[in-house]
Amino acid sequence: MSKTADVVIIGAGAAGLMCAATASYQGKSVLLLDHSDKPAKKVLMSGGGRCNFTNLNTTPANFLSTNPHFCISALKRYTPQHFLELVERHGIDYVEKAPGQLFCTNSSKDIQQLLLTEAEWSGVNLHMKTSINSVTTTADSVKITSSMGNISAGALVVATGGLSIPTLGATGWGYDLARQFGLEVLSTRAGLVPFTLHPELKTQLAPLSGLSCEVSVSCHGQTFTEPLLITHRGLSGPALLQISSYWQAGDELSINWLPYCNLLKELQQLRQQHPRAHLSSWLGEQLPKRLVTVLISLLKEKGIHLPERNADASNQQLDAIANALQNWTFKPAGTEGYRTAEVTLGGINTQQISSQTLAVNGLEQIRFIGEVLDVTGQLGGYNFQWAWASAVACANNL
């Protein structure tokens, strides 16, 4: 069986559905294909099931890319306010958790349904459980062989995402297709992902599994002050997920357990004002007591001992304690990898893609949008905003 369409889009995730509906509303015949059994699976699990669907404070600075200027054009043309208007038109209740971060009040299903409703209203022809066997181009069209037969289209849009969370259907197909057409695919790795620990530290922190506190974590000149979560596998929470995108294997991380104070100054004042008190008591008021017990043990391993009384502390001792607690360095064993990563860093080199149309330079009928490109957002709704913006930029220029 042979089919024809103005546009074929491969990948029925956030970017693919958004691009399909936008193009279809403009009168294009759109065929949207996906090998999975359900559309927008990653949308459903995002944001802890509540979908952090955009960030009102989105700027190009919130994205990692070897070509940082590439995302500017699309982000300017389709802003968080544009998507928020769409959310409001669909009557979806939302809440701003952290500044700028918008989540569904009820469930991620609301955003999934919005995308599917827009696709239905606009007339998108959606086919799930469809595999692609080959893609070839002619001077002005694309020929596709698939499990549903041969397809001829004026343009092909690839919205297949990255390698994150393979259980939801992620594959490297988009990268393979890019290579077929001579594009460079930059090395990929897991981003926004929890860290694993070496056995000794993992054992020391094991009793604290489930404990969370606000910290600052730093690596390669980047610092994030957000909650840290100790898990039975290692370290997670927003602060660690954020820094994971800047960390490379073998790097050290630095954690400031008391990010909102000048600890040395505080310790000096304690010595003066409460000479008979114990420093551990004050630390237990600033941090969870279970955490303080473990940190004191870790300090002893470094040869740093807390004084019996504040009055007994030397200047050198206070300096060592302050430095250790506000610059606690360690080397993670690694990360949990693509299995739990929210995003994939790296991907198709955007130097070979038009920032205006998302088309391959010199091959207008092939386009790439969303996470398959070397554009990765920080945690907080930025990756969805890139999906919406790149999708609309592409659709408006088909």
Short mmCIF file of C-alpha atoms in Angstrom, two decimals:
data_model
loop_
_atom_site.label_atom_id
_atom_site.label_comp_id
_atom_site.label_asym_id
_atom_site.label_seq_id
_atom_site.Cartn_x
_atom_site.Cartn_y
_atom_site.Cartn_z
CA MET A 1 0.00 0.00 0.00
CA SER A 2 1.35 3.43 -0.97
CA LYS A 3 0.69 6.69 0.89
CA THR A 4 1.48 10.30 0.14
CA ALA A 5 1.65 13.30 2.48
CA ASP A 6 3.01 16.81 2.50
CA VAL A 7 4.90 16.02 5.69
CA VAL A 8 5.90 12.82 7.48
CA ILE A 9 6.94 13.23 11.12
CA ILE A 10 8.69 10.38 12.91
CA GLY A 11 8.30 10.42 16.69
CA ALA A 12 5.00 11.07 18.50
CA GLY A 13 6.49 12.70 21.56
CA ALA A 14 6.24 16.31 22.70
CA ALA A 15 8.08 17.84 19.74
CA GLY A 16 6.57 15.53 17.12
CA LEU A 17 2.97 16.05 18.20
CA MET A 18 3.46 19.82 18.48
CA CYS A 19 5.02 20.03 15.03
CA ALA A 20 2.34 17.80 13.49
CA ALA A 21 -0.58 19.84 14.82
CA THR A 22 1.02 23.16 13.91
CA ALA A 23 1.74 22.04 10.33
CA SER A 24 -1.68 20.44 9.93
CA TYR A 25 -3.47 23.62 11.04
CA GLN A 26 -1.65 25.35 8.20
CA GLY A 27 -3.27 23.04 5.67
CA LYS A 28 -0.48 20.49 5.30
CA SER A 29 -1.37 16.80 5.10
CA VAL A 30 0.60 15.31 7.98
CA LEU A 31 1.45 11.66 8.66
CA LEU A 32 2.81 11.13 12.20
CA LEU A 33 4.50 7.77 12.83
CA ASP A 34 5.94 6.12 15.94
CA HIS A 35 7.24 2.63 16.68
CA SER A 36 5.82 2.69 20.23
CA ASP A 37 2.35 1.61 21.30
CA LYS A 38 1.34 4.91 22.96
CA PRO A 39 2.12 8.56 22.11
CA ALA A 40 3.86 11.00 24.45
CA LYS A 41 5.01 8.40 26.97
CA LYS A 42 7.81 10.61 28.28
CA VAL A 43 5.34 13.45 28.82
CA LEU A 44 3.33 11.18 31.11
CA MET A 45 6.21 10.36 33.45
CA SER A 46 7.77 13.83 33.46
CA GLY A 47 7.78 16.08 36.51
CA GLY A 48 6.92 13.22 38.83
CA GLY A 49 3.70 12.66 36.89
CA ARG A 50 2.77 16.34 36.89
CA CYS A 51 4.73 17.52 33.79
CA ASN A 52 6.86 20.64 34.23
CA PHE A 53 5.66 21.82 30.81
CA THR A 54 7.59 25.11 30.56
CA ASN A 55 9.62 27.67 32.45
CA LEU A 56 8.56 31.32 32.27
CA ASN A 57 12.18 32.42 32.72
CA THR A 58 13.55 30.54 29.70
CA THR A 59 16.62 32.07 28.06
CA PRO A 60 19.26 30.60 25.73
CA ALA A 61 21.59 30.53 28.76
CA ASN A 62 19.51 27.66 30.17
CA PHE A 63 20.69 25.32 27.40
CA LEU A 64 23.87 23.34 26.81
CA SER A 65 25.14 23.04 23.24
CA THR A 66 28.44 23.20 21.40
CA ASN A 67 26.68 25.81 19.23
CA PRO A 68 24.99 27.95 21.92
CA HIS A 69 23.55 30.51 19.49
CA PHE A 70 21.52 27.91 17.59
CA CYS A 71 18.53 27.81 19.96
CA ILE A 72 18.06 31.60 20.13
CA SER A 73 15.92 31.98 17.01
CA ALA A 74 13.33 29.30 17.82
CA LEU A 75 13.08 30.31 21.48
CA LYS A 76 12.40 33.94 20.48
CA ARG A 77 9.66 32.96 18.04
CA TYR A 78 7.76 30.62 20.38
CA THR A 79 7.94 31.70 24.02
CA PRO A 80 6.71 30.08 27.26
CA GLN A 81 3.80 32.54 27.18
CA HIS A 82 2.69 31.11 23.83
CA PHE A 83 2.49 27.60 25.24
CA LEU A 84 0.85 28.83 28.44
CA GLU A 85 -1.90 30.41 26.35
CA LEU A 86 -2.47 27.01 24.72
CA VAL A 87 -2.63 25.36 28.15
CA GLU A 88 -5.18 27.91 29.32
CA ARG A 89 -7.29 27.49 26.18
CA HIS A 90 -7.57 23.81 27.05
CA GLY A 91 -8.68 24.69 30.58
CA ILE A 92 -5.74 22.95 32.24
CA ASP A 93 -5.07 23.94 35.85
CA TYR A 94 -1.40 24.60 36.59
CA VAL A 95 0.79 25.72 39.47
CA GLU A 96 4.11 27.56 39.67
CA LYS A 97 6.25 25.48 42.03
CA ALA A 98 9.70 27.08 41.93
CA PRO A 99 9.97 30.53 40.26
CA GLY A 100 9.04 30.12 36.60
CA GLN A 101 8.48 26.35 36.75
CA LEU A 102 4.92 25.53 35.66
CA PHE A 103 3.43 22.11 36.47
CA CYS A 104 0.02 20.57 35.90
CA THR A 105 -2.07 20.78 39.06
CA ASN A 106 -3.58 17.37 38.41
CA SER A 107 -1.61 15.12 36.08
CA SER A 108 0.77 14.96 33.11
CA LYS A 109 -2.13 13.34 31.27
CA ASP A 110 -3.52 16.86 30.82
CA ILE A 111 -0.58 17.82 28.57
CA GLN A 112 -0.67 14.49 26.76
CA GLN A 113 -4.37 15.01 26.09
CA LEU A 114 -3.77 18.61 24.95
CA LEU A 115 -1.27 17.39 22.35
CA LEU A 116 -3.51 14.56 21.15
CA THR A 117 -6.55 16.83 21.01
CA GLU A 118 -4.66 19.42 18.94
CA ALA A 119 -3.48 16.65 16.61
CA GLU A 120 -7.05 15.36 16.22
CA TRP A 121 -8.61 18.81 15.73
CA SER A 122 -6.03 19.78 13.11
CA GLY A 123 -6.42 16.54 11.18
CA VAL A 124 -3.09 14.79 11.84
CA ASN A 125 -2.99 11.19 10.62
CA LEU A 126 -1.36 9.37 13.57
CA HIS A 127 -0.06 5.79 13.30
CA MET A 128 1.54 4.02 16.27
CA LYS A 129 3.39 0.67 16.18
CA THR A 130 4.94 1.63 12.85
CA SER A 131 8.54 0.81 12.03
CA ILE A 132 10.67 2.59 9.41
CA ASN A 133 12.79 0.41 7.15
CA SER A 134 14.49 2.99 4.91
CA VAL A 135 14.56 6.69 4.00
CA THR A 136 15.80 8.05 0.68
CA THR A 137 15.57 11.46 -0.95
CA THR A 138 14.97 12.74 -4.47
CA ALA A 139 15.44 16.30 -5.66
CA ASP A 140 12.25 17.51 -3.99
CA SER A 141 10.78 14.64 -1.97
CA VAL A 142 11.40 11.89 0.56
CA LYS A 143 10.68 8.19 0.00
CA ILE A 144 10.05 6.05 3.07
CA THR A 145 9.52 2.31 3.32
CA SER A 146 7.74 1.26 6.48
CA SER A 147 5.68 -1.48 8.09
CA MET A 148 2.58 0.28 6.74
CA GLY A 149 3.92 0.38 3.18
CA ASN A 150 5.70 2.89 0.95
CA ILE A 151 5.29 6.59 1.72
CA SER A 152 6.14 9.60 -0.43
CA ALA A 153 6.32 13.05 1.17
CA GLY A 154 7.52 16.55 0.47
CA ALA A 155 9.37 16.71 3.80
CA LEU A 156 10.45 14.43 6.65
CA VAL A 157 10.70 15.75 10.21
CA VAL A 158 12.64 13.62 12.70
CA ALA A 159 11.48 14.05 16.30
CA THR A 160 12.74 10.78 17.76
CA GLY A 161 14.43 12.22 20.86
CA GLY A 162 17.58 10.92 22.50
CA LEU A 163 18.61 7.75 24.33
CA SER A 164 17.10 8.56 27.72
CA ILE A 165 14.82 6.00 29.38
CA PRO A 166 14.90 3.16 26.82
CA THR A 167 11.98 1.45 28.60
CA LEU A 168 9.79 4.23 27.17
CA GLY A 169 10.95 3.43 23.65
CA ALA A 170 14.06 5.61 23.25
CA THR A 171 16.46 4.46 20.52
CA GLY A 172 19.34 5.91 18.51
CA TRP A 173 17.38 5.76 15.24
CA GLY A 174 17.42 9.54 14.71
CA TYR A 175 21.20 9.63 15.07
CA ASP A 176 21.58 6.75 12.61
CA LEU A 177 19.45 8.56 10.04
CA ALA A 178 21.47 11.76 10.51
CA ARG A 179 24.67 9.84 9.83
CA GLN A 180 23.09 8.31 6.73
CA PHE A 181 22.76 11.83 5.33
CA GLY A 182 26.32 12.78 6.25
CA LEU A 183 25.60 14.73 9.43
CA GLU A 184 27.97 14.69 12.39
CA VAL A 185 26.52 13.25 15.59
CA LEU A 186 28.37 14.57 18.63
CA SER A 187 29.08 12.09 21.43
CA THR A 188 26.11 11.54 23.69
CA ARG A 189 25.79 10.91 27.41
CA ALA A 190 23.12 10.89 30.09
CA GLY A 191 22.07 14.27 31.52
CA LEU A 192 19.86 15.31 34.45
CA VAL A 193 20.66 11.96 36.02
CA PRO A 194 21.36 10.70 39.60
CA PHE A 195 24.90 9.82 40.70
CA THR A 196 26.16 6.48 41.94
CA LEU A 197 28.81 6.25 44.69
CA HIS A 198 31.86 4.14 45.39
CA PRO A 199 31.13 1.30 47.86
CA GLU A 200 32.65 2.90 50.98
CA LEU A 201 30.78 6.21 50.71
CA LYS A 202 27.61 4.43 49.59
CA THR A 203 27.75 2.33 52.77
CA GLN A 204 28.38 5.39 54.95
CA LEU A 205 25.38 7.24 53.49
CA ALA A 206 23.08 4.20 53.30
CA PRO A 207 21.37 4.90 56.69
CA LEU A 208 20.36 8.33 55.33
CA SER A 209 18.39 6.99 52.34
CA GLY A 210 15.36 9.23 51.75
CA LEU A 211 16.90 12.24 53.51
CA SER A 212 16.75 15.57 51.66
CA CYS A 213 18.25 18.98 52.37
CA GLU A 214 19.14 22.17 50.49
CA VAL A 215 22.77 22.37 49.37
CA SER A 216 24.97 24.05 46.78
CA VAL A 217 26.79 21.69 44.45
CA SER A 218 29.55 22.81 42.09
CA CYS A 219 31.55 21.47 39.15
CA HIS A 220 33.44 23.18 36.30
CA GLY A 221 32.45 26.66 37.46
CA GLN A 222 28.73 25.82 37.59
CA THR A 223 26.87 25.95 40.92
CA PHE A 224 23.27 24.98 41.70
CA THR A 225 21.59 25.62 45.06
CA GLU A 226 18.66 23.24 45.30
CA PRO A 227 17.63 20.16 47.29
CA LEU A 228 19.88 17.08 47.44
CA LEU A 229 18.34 13.65 47.99
CA ILE A 230 20.25 10.67 49.39
CA THR A 231 18.99 7.40 47.85
CA HIS A 232 19.86 3.75 48.33
CA ARG A 233 21.85 3.95 45.09
CA GLY A 234 23.63 7.28 45.59
CA LEU A 235 22.80 10.98 45.34
CA SER A 236 19.88 12.58 43.51
CA GLY A 237 17.54 15.55 43.87
CA PRO A 238 17.38 18.70 41.72
CA ALA A 239 20.85 19.99 42.69
CA LEU A 240 22.59 16.76 41.68
CA LEU A 241 20.51 16.31 38.52
CA GLN A 242 21.42 19.84 37.43
CA ILE A 243 25.16 19.43 37.98
CA SER A 244 25.19 16.02 36.27
CA SER A 245 24.91 17.74 32.89
CA TYR A 246 28.23 19.52 33.52
CA TRP A 247 30.05 16.58 35.16
CA GLN A 248 32.36 14.23 33.27
CA ALA A 249 33.60 10.81 34.44
CA GLY A 250 36.47 11.26 36.88
CA ASP A 251 35.50 14.79 37.93
CA GLU A 252 35.10 15.78 41.55
CA LEU A 253 31.94 17.38 42.87
CA SER A 254 31.92 19.95 45.66
CA ILE A 255 28.97 20.17 48.07
CA ASN A 256 28.31 23.08 50.39
CA TRP A 257 26.11 21.63 53.11
CA LEU A 258 25.36 25.09 54.57
CA PRO A 259 24.98 27.32 51.50
CA TYR A 260 23.24 30.25 53.16
CA CYS A 261 25.84 31.26 55.74
CA ASN A 262 29.48 32.21 56.17
CA LEU A 263 30.26 29.16 58.27
CA LEU A 264 33.67 30.28 59.53
CA LYS A 265 32.19 33.54 60.79
CA GLU A 266 29.30 31.65 62.44
CA LEU A 267 31.72 29.26 64.19
CA GLN A 268 33.84 32.13 65.47
CA GLN A 269 30.75 33.83 66.89
CA LEU A 270 29.63 30.58 68.53
CA ARG A 271 33.01 30.21 70.20
CA GLN A 272 32.71 33.72 71.56
CA GLN A 273 29.02 33.77 72.52
CA HIS A 274 28.51 30.12 73.59
CA PRO A 275 31.91 28.88 74.74
CA ARG A 276 30.53 25.95 76.79
CA ALA A 277 28.17 24.66 74.07
CA HIS A 278 28.93 21.83 71.65
CA LEU A 279 29.29 22.59 67.96
CA SER A 280 27.41 19.40 67.07
CA SER A 281 24.30 20.80 68.80
CA TRP A 282 24.36 23.92 66.61
CA LEU A 283 24.94 21.84 63.47
CA GLY A 284 21.95 19.68 64.47
CA GLU A 285 19.79 22.82 64.37
CA GLN A 286 20.98 23.71 60.85
CA LEU A 287 20.90 20.24 59.27
CA PRO A 288 19.04 16.95 59.87
CA LYS A 289 20.58 15.35 62.97
CA ARG A 290 21.15 12.02 61.22
CA LEU A 291 23.11 13.82 58.52
CA VAL A 292 25.22 15.68 61.10
CA THR A 293 26.20 12.38 62.74
CA VAL A 294 27.44 11.00 59.42
CA LEU A 295 29.20 14.24 58.45
CA ILE A 296 31.07 14.30 61.77
CA SER A 297 32.21 10.75 61.08
CA LEU A 298 33.35 11.73 57.56
CA LEU A 299 35.23 14.73 59.01
CA LYS A 300 37.10 12.43 61.40
CA GLU A 301 38.24 10.37 58.42
CA LYS A 302 39.83 13.55 57.06
CA GLY A 303 41.56 14.10 60.41
CA ILE A 304 39.17 16.89 61.40
CA HIS A 305 37.72 16.56 64.91
CA LEU A 306 35.02 18.71 66.51
CA PRO A 307 36.04 20.33 69.81
CA GLU A 308 34.51 19.09 73.07
CA ARG A 309 33.38 22.67 73.70
CA ASN A 310 33.31 25.66 71.36
CA ALA A 311 35.84 27.40 73.60
CA ASP A 312 38.37 24.63 72.94
CA ALA A 313 38.45 25.21 69.18
CA SER A 314 41.53 26.78 67.64
CA ASN A 315 41.31 29.14 64.68
CA GLN A 316 42.93 26.46 62.52
CA GLN A 317 40.35 23.89 63.67
CA LEU A 318 37.40 26.17 62.92
CA ASP A 319 38.85 27.00 59.52
CA ALA A 320 39.24 23.29 58.70
CA ILE A 321 35.67 22.47 59.81
CA ALA A 322 34.16 25.37 57.85
CA ASN A 323 36.12 24.52 54.71
CA ALA A 324 35.24 20.82 54.90
CA LEU A 325 31.50 21.41 55.35
CA GLN A 326 31.26 24.15 52.73
CA ASN A 327 33.56 22.47 50.22
CA TRP A 328 32.98 18.75 50.73
CA THR A 329 34.58 17.15 47.68
CA PHE A 330 34.19 13.61 46.40
CA LYS A 331 34.37 11.65 43.17
CA PRO A 332 31.13 9.91 42.16
CA ALA A 333 31.49 6.37 40.83
CA GLY A 334 29.36 7.40 37.87
CA THR A 335 25.72 8.06 37.04
CA GLU A 336 22.69 5.82 36.69
CA GLY A 337 23.00 6.33 32.92
CA TYR A 338 20.26 6.48 30.32
CA ARG A 339 18.04 4.17 32.37
CA THR A 340 16.89 7.06 34.58
CA ALA A 341 18.31 10.13 32.77
CA GLU A 342 15.78 12.81 31.93
CA VAL A 343 17.70 13.98 28.86
CA THR A 344 20.49 13.07 26.45
CA LEU A 345 23.43 15.46 26.13
CA GLY A 346 25.03 15.82 22.71
CA GLY A 347 23.40 14.67 19.49
CA ILE A 348 23.22 16.04 15.96
CA ASN A 349 25.68 18.88 15.40
CA THR A 350 23.52 21.96 14.90
CA GLN A 351 26.18 23.66 12.75
CA GLN A 352 24.67 21.58 9.92
CA ILE A 353 21.05 22.60 10.65
CA SER A 354 19.22 25.85 9.85
CA SER A 355 18.22 27.65 13.06
CA GLN A 356 15.32 29.23 11.12
CA THR A 357 13.73 26.13 9.53
CA LEU A 358 15.44 23.21 11.36
CA ALA A 359 16.22 21.76 7.92
CA VAL A 360 19.52 20.12 7.05
CA ASN A 361 21.74 22.60 5.22
CA GLY A 362 21.50 21.78 1.52
CA LEU A 363 18.77 19.18 2.08
CA GLU A 364 15.57 21.14 2.79
CA GLN A 365 13.29 18.10 2.83
CA ILE A 366 14.98 16.57 5.93
CA ARG A 367 14.50 18.28 9.29
CA PHE A 368 15.37 17.50 12.91
CA ILE A 369 13.66 18.93 16.01
CA GLY A 370 13.73 18.49 19.78
CA GLU A 371 16.12 16.39 21.82
CA VAL A 372 17.73 14.57 18.89
CA LEU A 373 19.68 17.79 18.27
CA ASP A 374 22.65 18.93 20.36
CA VAL A 375 20.51 21.24 22.50
CA THR A 376 19.88 20.24 26.12
CA GLY A 377 18.03 22.26 28.73
CA GLN A 378 18.68 22.50 32.42
CA LEU A 379 16.16 21.03 34.85
CA GLY A 380 12.95 23.01 35.27
CA GLY A 381 10.77 22.87 32.15
CA TYR A 382 13.38 24.10 29.68
CA ASN A 383 13.54 20.90 27.64
CA PHE A 384 9.80 20.96 27.01
CA GLN A 385 10.05 24.61 25.95
CA TRP A 386 12.76 23.61 23.45
CA ALA A 387 10.46 20.83 22.16
CA TRP A 388 7.60 23.30 21.62
CA ALA A 389 9.79 26.06 20.15
CA SER A 390 11.80 23.88 17.75
CA ALA A 391 8.60 22.12 16.64
CA VAL A 392 6.77 25.35 15.85
CA ALA A 393 9.80 26.92 14.14
CA CYS A 394 10.02 23.88 11.89
CA ALA A 395 6.26 23.65 11.20
CA ASN A 396 5.98 27.33 10.31
CA ASN A 397 8.62 26.90 7.62
CA LEU A 398 7.45 23.68 5.96
#
